[in-house]
Amino acid sequence: MASAARVDLDGKPIKPLTICMIGAGGFIGSHLCEKLMAETPHKVLALDVYNDKIKHLLEPDTAEWADRIQFHRINIKHDSRLEGLIKMADLTINLAAICTPADYNTRPLDTIYSNFIDALPVVKYCSENGKRLIHFSTCEVYGKTIGSFLPKDSPLRQEPEYYVLKEDSSPCIFGSIEKQRWSYACAKQLIERLIYAEGAENGLEFTIVRPFNWIGPRMDFIPGIDGPSEGVPRVLACFSNNLLRREPLKLVDGGESQRTFIYIKDAIEAVLLMICLHLVLLAYNDDNSSQENPARANGHIFNVGNPNNEVTVRQLAEMMTEVYSKVSGEPTLDVPTVDISSKEFYGVGYDDSDKRIPDMTIINRQLGWNPKTSLWDLLESTLTYQHRTYAEAIKKAIAKPAGT
Ligand code: NAD
Ligand code: UDP
């Protein structure tokens, strides 16, 4: 695939792009860098404050991509090199953000600064220098579903128009201001509106991505192993940590919220289509001759999720318990889950999205993309990775007497 992907539909070499990727050292960034190095001729200027998750791409001087990826340790809050790097690139992809729910109600100022204020110069430099921008927003901008406000027994709750989330028609419904959980969604919504306005008034070429619970290897951290002991990552890492330590999985407010989970590798295929890869498009869609991908992606907001992988958080816990037992060979606990209130788990100001099903019409029409991997299969490969990566370290940490 690697060499085949480097020619366009006419068999001509694809023009290598220089991509300024901000937040390249995070979960999504690490997978995107890997994909770009393995399957495209593009060059990546990888900006982040950390690089642990992309070290394997940076270290081997002998790797065939060694001259196509450059790491720049930059905090975009205060670094004058940012504009120069954006100017050097054809395309900027902004992934940088505080994006773990445990932070939204406990560090609302950092959350708002990170997701709105810190993104402003990126948008400005792209607009002023005529550079294309792919900005990562979130499915959380939809907030709660319309259906969640109907009586529990209302038959309308079963109607898709009351819960399916559509880019061009669903409203954004957040809780009250003291529910600081929504600081993140609100900041992301405002930066989306600003980018949209830059497009409308100043001609900025943009694509906005709304990820719906992308999960897979390298997501977040395992508390006490490669992150702070008291840290609270997103649900995949929380439940992985519980399983690795043989503790019951904690279900916040009974685990009734619903989510659709997508495998990171499926989602990265969608991002690649937005960047511009004719041959990948060819694999998905016969109707690909009229426009190149940037034109198909520009000016659009895309839901990227897997509507077929919906579960309640309780069902997710049950499935992860079963899959982890299979991949680790360890029996399940007699009491595999415990309920915990959101106040105890996250503190005051927490609130939740009730249900998140992405409408796929726009991404299907524009890019011909569809997710492939079932929830069971993605959990099997992800939990195999978690077990292989962390089980020994956890055993050692547990065996170590406290305070040593
Ligand atoms: P992540 O936390 O793993 O990655 C974010 C990266 O940005 C981190 O490596 C962090 O160090 C870096 N960063 C943050 N602030 C920075 C700064 N000031 N300067 C330089 N680097 C900085 O998160 P992720 O899951 O990879 O998410 C990436 C983007 O996608 C975020 O914008 C997030 O809001 C969005 N998103 C992700 C999901 C998901 O399912 N993973 C869901 C919704 C939205
Ligand atoms: N959650 C849970 N137990 C945990 C961690 C999270 O029940 O140990 C719940 C959380 O309350 C939310 C869902 O799992 O309903 C997904 O949480 P995540 O942190 O992944 O982010 P979100 O999808 O809310 O953005």
PDB file of C-alpha atoms in Angstrom, residues 67-281:
ATOM      1  CA  ASP A  67      13.683  13.176   7.013  1.00  0.00           C
ATOM      2  CA  ARG A  68       9.879  13.628   6.856  1.00  0.00           C
ATOM      3  CA  ILE A  69       9.085  14.165  10.539  1.00  0.00           C
ATOM      4  CA  GLN A  70      10.521  16.905  12.728  1.00  0.00           C
ATOM      5  CA  PHE A  71       9.569  17.368  16.370  1.00  0.00           C
ATOM      6  CA  HIS A  72       9.319  20.910  17.786  1.00  0.00           C
ATOM      7  CA  ARG A  73       8.829  21.108  21.563  1.00  0.00           C
ATOM      8  CA  ILE A  74       6.511  24.095  21.675  1.00  0.00           C
ATOM      9  CA  ASN A  75       3.815  25.300  24.042  1.00  0.00           C
ATOM     10  CA  ILE A  76       1.516  27.235  21.709  1.00  0.00           C
ATOM     11  CA  LYS A  77       0.427  29.463  24.599  1.00  0.00           C
ATOM     12  CA  HIS A  78       3.663  31.403  24.381  1.00  0.00           C
ATOM     13  CA  ASP A  79       6.045  30.596  21.582  1.00  0.00           C
ATOM     14  CA  SER A  80       6.963  33.015  18.830  1.00  0.00           C
ATOM     15  CA  ARG A  81       8.004  30.134  16.533  1.00  0.00           C
ATOM     16  CA  LEU A  82       4.343  29.177  15.921  1.00  0.00           C
ATOM     17  CA  GLU A  83       3.639  31.601  13.069  1.00  0.00           C
ATOM     18  CA  GLY A  84       6.858  30.673  11.242  1.00  0.00           C
ATOM     19  CA  LEU A  85       6.025  26.966  11.401  1.00  0.00           C
ATOM     20  CA  ILE A  86       2.481  27.556  10.122  1.00  0.00           C
ATOM     21  CA  LYS A  87       3.937  29.651   7.276  1.00  0.00           C
ATOM     22  CA  MET A  88       6.350  26.850   6.340  1.00  0.00           C
ATOM     23  CA  ALA A  89       3.464  24.376   5.989  1.00  0.00           C
ATOM     24  CA  ASP A  90       0.760  23.894   3.339  1.00  0.00           C
ATOM     25  CA  LEU A  91      -1.755  22.701   5.920  1.00  0.00           C
ATOM     26  CA  THR A  92      -2.142  23.064   9.692  1.00  0.00           C
ATOM     27  CA  ILE A  93      -3.922  20.426  11.784  1.00  0.00           C
ATOM     28  CA  ASN A  94      -4.759  21.628  15.297  1.00  0.00           C
ATOM     29  CA  LEU A  95      -5.269  18.864  17.865  1.00  0.00           C
ATOM     30  CA  ALA A  96      -3.936  20.694  20.927  1.00  0.00           C
ATOM     31  CA  ALA A  97      -6.428  20.880  23.776  1.00  0.00           C
ATOM     32  CA  ILE A  98      -7.270  19.997  27.330  1.00  0.00           C
ATOM     33  CA  CYS A  99      -9.844  17.314  26.565  1.00  0.00           C
ATOM     34  CA  THR A 100     -10.439  15.084  29.600  1.00  0.00           C
ATOM     35  CA  PRO A 101     -13.836  15.557  31.314  1.00  0.00           C
ATOM     36  CA  ALA A 102     -12.263  15.416  34.801  1.00  0.00           C
ATOM     37  CA  ASP A 103     -10.658  18.784  33.963  1.00  0.00           C
ATOM     38  CA  TYR A 104     -13.736  20.576  32.608  1.00  0.00           C
ATOM     39  CA  ASN A 105     -15.413  21.201  35.976  1.00  0.00           C
ATOM     40  CA  THR A 106     -12.254  21.302  38.133  1.00  0.00           C
ATOM     41  CA  ARG A 107     -10.017  23.433  35.833  1.00  0.00           C
ATOM     42  CA  PRO A 108     -12.586  25.408  33.825  1.00  0.00           C
ATOM     43  CA  LEU A 109     -10.266  28.378  33.238  1.00  0.00           C
ATOM     44  CA  ASP A 110      -7.453  26.205  31.849  1.00  0.00           C
ATOM     45  CA  THR A 111     -10.062  24.355  29.777  1.00  0.00           C
ATOM     46  CA  ILE A 112     -11.505  27.531  28.254  1.00  0.00           C
ATOM     47  CA  TYR A 113      -8.063  29.056  27.636  1.00  0.00           C
ATOM     48  CA  SER A 114      -6.778  25.868  26.045  1.00  0.00           C
ATOM     49  CA  ASN A 115      -9.765  25.237  23.783  1.00  0.00           C
ATOM     50  CA  PHE A 116     -10.531  28.824  22.769  1.00  0.00           C
ATOM     51  CA  ILE A 117      -7.870  31.446  23.582  1.00  0.00           C
ATOM     52  CA  ASP A 118      -4.859  29.257  22.696  1.00  0.00           C
ATOM     53  CA  ALA A 119      -6.445  28.262  19.390  1.00  0.00           C
ATOM     54  CA  LEU A 120      -6.998  31.897  18.321  1.00  0.00           C
ATOM     55  CA  PRO A 121      -3.463  32.592  17.025  1.00  0.00           C
ATOM     56  CA  VAL A 122      -3.538  29.331  15.056  1.00  0.00           C
ATOM     57  CA  VAL A 123      -6.718  30.409  13.257  1.00  0.00           C
ATOM     58  CA  LYS A 124      -5.370  33.934  12.768  1.00  0.00           C
ATOM     59  CA  TYR A 125      -2.014  32.807  11.309  1.00  0.00           C
ATOM     60  CA  CYS A 126      -3.742  30.357   8.944  1.00  0.00           C
ATOM     61  CA  SER A 127      -6.188  33.009   7.785  1.00  0.00           C
ATOM     62  CA  GLU A 128      -3.592  35.784   7.368  1.00  0.00           C
ATOM     63  CA  ASN A 129      -1.162  33.549   5.508  1.00  0.00           C
ATOM     64  CA  GLY A 130      -3.722  31.809   3.287  1.00  0.00           C
ATOM     65  CA  LYS A 131      -3.063  28.373   4.824  1.00  0.00           C
ATOM     66  CA  ARG A 132      -5.596  25.580   5.070  1.00  0.00           C
ATOM     67  CA  LEU A 133      -6.685  24.513   8.584  1.00  0.00           C
ATOM     68  CA  ILE A 134      -8.127  21.224   9.853  1.00  0.00           C
ATOM     69  CA  HIS A 135      -9.332  21.972  13.375  1.00  0.00           C
ATOM     70  CA  PHE A 136     -10.329  19.326  15.916  1.00  0.00           C
ATOM     71  CA  SER A 137     -13.527  20.192  17.720  1.00  0.00           C
ATOM     72  CA  THR A 138     -15.726  17.638  19.522  1.00  0.00           C
ATOM     73  CA  CYS A 139     -19.085  15.847  19.383  1.00  0.00           C
ATOM     74  CA  GLU A 140     -19.643  17.438  22.774  1.00  0.00           C
ATOM     75  CA  VAL A 141     -20.650  20.690  21.023  1.00  0.00           C
ATOM     76  CA  TYR A 142     -24.054  19.036  20.561  1.00  0.00           C
ATOM     77  CA  GLY A 143     -24.385  18.719  24.352  1.00  0.00           C
ATOM     78  CA  LYS A 144     -27.577  16.966  25.381  1.00  0.00           C
ATOM     79  CA  THR A 145     -30.128  15.483  22.981  1.00  0.00           C
ATOM     80  CA  ILE A 146     -33.543  17.079  22.457  1.00  0.00           C
ATOM     81  CA  GLY A 147     -35.047  13.739  23.503  1.00  0.00           C
ATOM     82  CA  SER A 148     -33.453  13.970  26.957  1.00  0.00           C
ATOM     83  CA  PHE A 149     -35.875  16.788  27.804  1.00  0.00           C
ATOM     84  CA  LEU A 150     -38.956  14.677  26.994  1.00  0.00           C
ATOM     85  CA  PRO A 151     -40.747  12.625  29.667  1.00  0.00           C
ATOM     86  CA  LYS A 152     -38.982   9.269  30.240  1.00  0.00           C
ATOM     87  CA  ASP A 153     -41.925   7.324  28.763  1.00  0.00           C
ATOM     88  CA  SER A 154     -42.460   9.579  25.720  1.00  0.00           C
ATOM     89  CA  PRO A 155     -42.570   7.518  22.475  1.00  0.00           C
ATOM     90  CA  LEU A 156     -40.864  10.463  20.719  1.00  0.00           C
ATOM     91  CA  ARG A 157     -37.620   9.474  22.472  1.00  0.00           C
ATOM     92  CA  GLN A 158     -37.443   6.546  20.024  1.00  0.00           C
ATOM     93  CA  GLU A 159     -37.607   8.867  16.988  1.00  0.00           C
ATOM     94  CA  PRO A 160     -34.161   9.519  15.438  1.00  0.00           C
ATOM     95  CA  GLU A 161     -34.862  13.256  14.991  1.00  0.00           C
ATOM     96  CA  TYR A 162     -34.878  13.517  18.793  1.00  0.00           C
ATOM     97  CA  TYR A 163     -31.427  12.020  19.280  1.00  0.00           C
ATOM     98  CA  VAL A 164     -29.343  11.620  16.076  1.00  0.00           C
ATOM     99  CA  LEU A 165     -26.795  14.452  15.897  1.00  0.00           C
ATOM    100  CA  LYS A 166     -26.517  16.270  12.552  1.00  0.00           C
ATOM    101  CA  GLU A 167     -23.851  18.818  11.726  1.00  0.00           C
ATOM    102  CA  ASP A 168     -26.126  21.227   9.862  1.00  0.00           C
ATOM    103  CA  SER A 169     -29.336  21.039  11.864  1.00  0.00           C
ATOM    104  CA  SER A 170     -28.959  19.774  15.450  1.00  0.00           C
ATOM    105  CA  PRO A 171     -28.936  22.466  18.138  1.00  0.00           C
ATOM    106  CA  CYS A 172     -26.159  22.730  20.733  1.00  0.00           C
ATOM    107  CA  ILE A 173     -27.761  22.200  24.154  1.00  0.00           C
ATOM    108  CA  PHE A 174     -25.607  22.781  27.220  1.00  0.00           C
ATOM    109  CA  GLY A 175     -26.435  22.844  30.938  1.00  0.00           C
ATOM    110  CA  SER A 176     -26.485  25.946  33.132  1.00  0.00           C
ATOM    111  CA  ILE A 177     -23.315  27.984  33.795  1.00  0.00           C
ATOM    112  CA  GLU A 178     -22.667  26.430  37.219  1.00  0.00           C
ATOM    113  CA  LYS A 179     -22.492  23.055  35.474  1.00  0.00           C
ATOM    114  CA  GLN A 180     -18.877  23.781  34.555  1.00  0.00           C
ATOM    115  CA  ARG A 181     -18.650  20.511  32.608  1.00  0.00           C
ATOM    116  CA  TRP A 182     -19.830  22.542  29.619  1.00  0.00           C
ATOM    117  CA  SER A 183     -16.845  24.938  29.709  1.00  0.00           C
ATOM    118  CA  TYR A 184     -15.105  22.651  27.181  1.00  0.00           C
ATOM    119  CA  ALA A 185     -18.061  22.283  24.801  1.00  0.00           C
ATOM    120  CA  CYS A 186     -18.775  26.001  24.918  1.00  0.00           C
ATOM    121  CA  ALA A 187     -15.141  26.955  24.178  1.00  0.00           C
ATOM    122  CA  LYS A 188     -15.050  24.449  21.301  1.00  0.00           C
ATOM    123  CA  GLN A 189     -18.337  25.826  19.951  1.00  0.00           C
ATOM    124  CA  LEU A 190     -17.023  29.385  19.969  1.00  0.00           C
ATOM    125  CA  ILE A 191     -13.787  28.461  18.167  1.00  0.00           C
ATOM    126  CA  GLU A 192     -15.878  26.568  15.573  1.00  0.00           C
ATOM    127  CA  ARG A 193     -17.979  29.703  15.046  1.00  0.00           C
ATOM    128  CA  LEU A 194     -14.857  31.847  14.736  1.00  0.00           C
ATOM    129  CA  ILE A 195     -13.311  29.508  12.156  1.00  0.00           C
ATOM    130  CA  TYR A 196     -16.584  29.427  10.237  1.00  0.00           C
ATOM    131  CA  ALA A 197     -16.704  33.234  10.279  1.00  0.00           C
ATOM    132  CA  GLU A 198     -13.056  33.470   9.084  1.00  0.00           C
ATOM    133  CA  GLY A 199     -14.118  31.222   6.195  1.00  0.00           C
ATOM    134  CA  ALA A 200     -17.162  33.338   5.385  1.00  0.00           C
ATOM    135  CA  GLU A 201     -15.566  36.791   5.777  1.00  0.00           C
ATOM    136  CA  ASN A 202     -11.890  36.248   4.963  1.00  0.00           C
ATOM    137  CA  GLY A 203     -11.873  33.107   2.819  1.00  0.00           C
ATOM    138  CA  LEU A 204     -10.078  30.795   5.278  1.00  0.00           C
ATOM    139  CA  GLU A 205     -10.037  27.241   3.884  1.00  0.00           C
ATOM    140  CA  PHE A 206     -11.053  25.050   6.796  1.00  0.00           C
ATOM    141  CA  THR A 207     -12.376  21.666   7.835  1.00  0.00           C
ATOM    142  CA  ILE A 208     -13.773  21.053  11.316  1.00  0.00           C
ATOM    143  CA  VAL A 209     -13.708  17.538  12.777  1.00  0.00           C
ATOM    144  CA  ARG A 210     -16.129  16.458  15.508  1.00  0.00           C
ATOM    145  CA  PRO A 211     -14.757  13.203  16.951  1.00  0.00           C
ATOM    146  CA  PHE A 212     -17.271  10.860  18.617  1.00  0.00           C
ATOM    147  CA  ASN A 213     -15.348   8.877  21.281  1.00  0.00           C
ATOM    148  CA  TRP A 214     -12.329   7.673  19.302  1.00  0.00           C
ATOM    149  CA  ILE A 215     -10.569   4.960  21.277  1.00  0.00           C
ATOM    150  CA  GLY A 216      -7.569   2.654  20.925  1.00  0.00           C
ATOM    151  CA  PRO A 217      -3.959   2.096  22.010  1.00  0.00           C
ATOM    152  CA  ARG A 218      -2.057   5.055  23.516  1.00  0.00           C
ATOM    153  CA  MET A 219      -5.219   6.831  24.686  1.00  0.00           C
ATOM    154  CA  ASP A 220      -4.478   8.948  27.783  1.00  0.00           C
ATOM    155  CA  PHE A 221      -2.503   7.233  30.571  1.00  0.00           C
ATOM    156  CA  ILE A 222      -2.690   4.618  33.292  1.00  0.00           C
ATOM    157  CA  PRO A 223      -2.708   6.432  36.661  1.00  0.00           C
ATOM    158  CA  GLY A 224       0.436   5.754  38.694  1.00  0.00           C
ATOM    159  CA  ILE A 225       2.229   4.140  35.721  1.00  0.00           C
ATOM    160  CA  ASP A 226       2.594   6.721  32.947  1.00  0.00           C
ATOM    161  CA  GLY A 227       0.465   9.468  34.469  1.00  0.00           C
ATOM    162  CA  PRO A 228      -0.320  10.928  37.889  1.00  0.00           C
ATOM    163  CA  SER A 229      -1.714   8.486  40.508  1.00  0.00           C
ATOM    164  CA  GLU A 230      -4.627  10.800  41.246  1.00  0.00           C
ATOM    165  CA  GLY A 231      -5.302  11.626  37.573  1.00  0.00           C
ATOM    166  CA  VAL A 232      -8.657  10.722  36.015  1.00  0.00           C
ATOM    167  CA  PRO A 233      -8.340   9.903  32.301  1.00  0.00           C
ATOM    168  CA  ARG A 234     -11.208   9.184  29.868  1.00  0.00           C
ATOM    169  CA  VAL A 235     -13.343   6.085  30.288  1.00  0.00           C
ATOM    170  CA  LEU A 236     -11.216   3.651  28.235  1.00  0.00           C
ATOM    171  CA  ALA A 237      -8.148   4.303  30.387  1.00  0.00           C
ATOM    172  CA  CYS A 238     -10.174   4.410  33.659  1.00  0.00           C
ATOM    173  CA  PHE A 239     -11.695   1.000  32.950  1.00  0.00           C
ATOM    174  CA  SER A 240      -8.370  -0.404  31.658  1.00  0.00           C
ATOM    175  CA  ASN A 241      -6.709   0.727  34.886  1.00  0.00           C
ATOM    176  CA  ASN A 242      -9.424  -0.977  36.980  1.00  0.00           C
ATOM    177  CA  LEU A 243      -9.092  -4.200  34.972  1.00  0.00           C
ATOM    178  CA  LEU A 244      -5.283  -4.216  35.177  1.00  0.00           C
ATOM    179  CA  ARG A 245      -5.439  -3.694  38.954  1.00  0.00           C
ATOM    180  CA  ARG A 246      -8.285  -6.208  39.396  1.00  0.00           C
ATOM    181  CA  GLU A 247     -10.573  -3.565  40.872  1.00  0.00           C
ATOM    182  CA  PRO A 248     -14.302  -3.152  40.093  1.00  0.00           C
ATOM    183  CA  LEU A 249     -15.037  -0.694  37.276  1.00  0.00           C
ATOM    184  CA  LYS A 250     -16.691   2.484  38.565  1.00  0.00           C
ATOM    185  CA  LEU A 251     -20.006   3.372  36.910  1.00  0.00           C
ATOM    186  CA  VAL A 252     -20.678   7.095  37.218  1.00  0.00           C
ATOM    187  CA  ASP A 253     -24.343   7.722  38.110  1.00  0.00           C
ATOM    188  CA  GLY A 254     -25.151   4.093  37.297  1.00  0.00           C
ATOM    189  CA  GLY A 255     -23.449   4.042  33.863  1.00  0.00           C
ATOM    190  CA  GLU A 256     -26.690   4.910  32.068  1.00  0.00           C
ATOM    191  CA  SER A 257     -25.219   7.410  29.590  1.00  0.00           C
ATOM    192  CA  GLN A 258     -24.854   6.134  26.055  1.00  0.00           C
ATOM    193  CA  ARG A 259     -21.896   6.515  23.726  1.00  0.00           C
ATOM    194  CA  THR A 260     -20.835   5.316  20.286  1.00  0.00           C
ATOM    195  CA  PHE A 261     -17.174   4.260  20.197  1.00  0.00           C
ATOM    196  CA  ILE A 262     -15.012   4.199  17.077  1.00  0.00           C
ATOM    197  CA  TYR A 263     -11.656   2.514  16.562  1.00  0.00           C
ATOM    198  CA  ILE A 264      -8.888   5.084  16.185  1.00  0.00           C
ATOM    199  CA  LYS A 265      -7.593   3.402  13.028  1.00  0.00           C
ATOM    200  CA  ASP A 266     -10.988   3.767  11.272  1.00  0.00           C
ATOM    201  CA  ALA A 267     -11.191   7.410  12.313  1.00  0.00           C
ATOM    202  CA  ILE A 268      -7.653   8.156  11.057  1.00  0.00           C
ATOM    203  CA  GLU A 269      -8.693   6.913   7.591  1.00  0.00           C
ATOM    204  CA  ALA A 270     -11.349   9.651   7.589  1.00  0.00           C
ATOM    205  CA  VAL A 271      -8.782  12.331   8.512  1.00  0.00           C
ATOM    206  CA  LEU A 272      -6.484  11.102   5.758  1.00  0.00           C
ATOM    207  CA  LEU A 273      -9.273  11.596   3.234  1.00  0.00           C
ATOM    208  CA  MET A 274      -9.679  15.183   4.443  1.00  0.00           C
ATOM    209  CA  ILE A 275      -5.944  15.794   4.012  1.00  0.00           C
ATOM    210  CA  CYS A 276      -5.957  14.612   0.386  1.00  0.00           C
ATOM    211  CA  LEU A 277      -5.244  11.087  -0.642  1.00  0.00           C
ATOM    212  CA  HIS A 278      -6.835  10.103  -3.904  1.00  0.00           C
ATOM    213  CA  LEU A 279      -6.035   6.435  -3.668  1.00  0.00           C
ATOM    214  CA  VAL A 280      -7.583   6.006  -0.250  1.00  0.00           C
ATOM    215  CA  LEU A 281     -10.704   7.650  -1.605  1.00  0.00           C
TER     216      LEU A 281
END
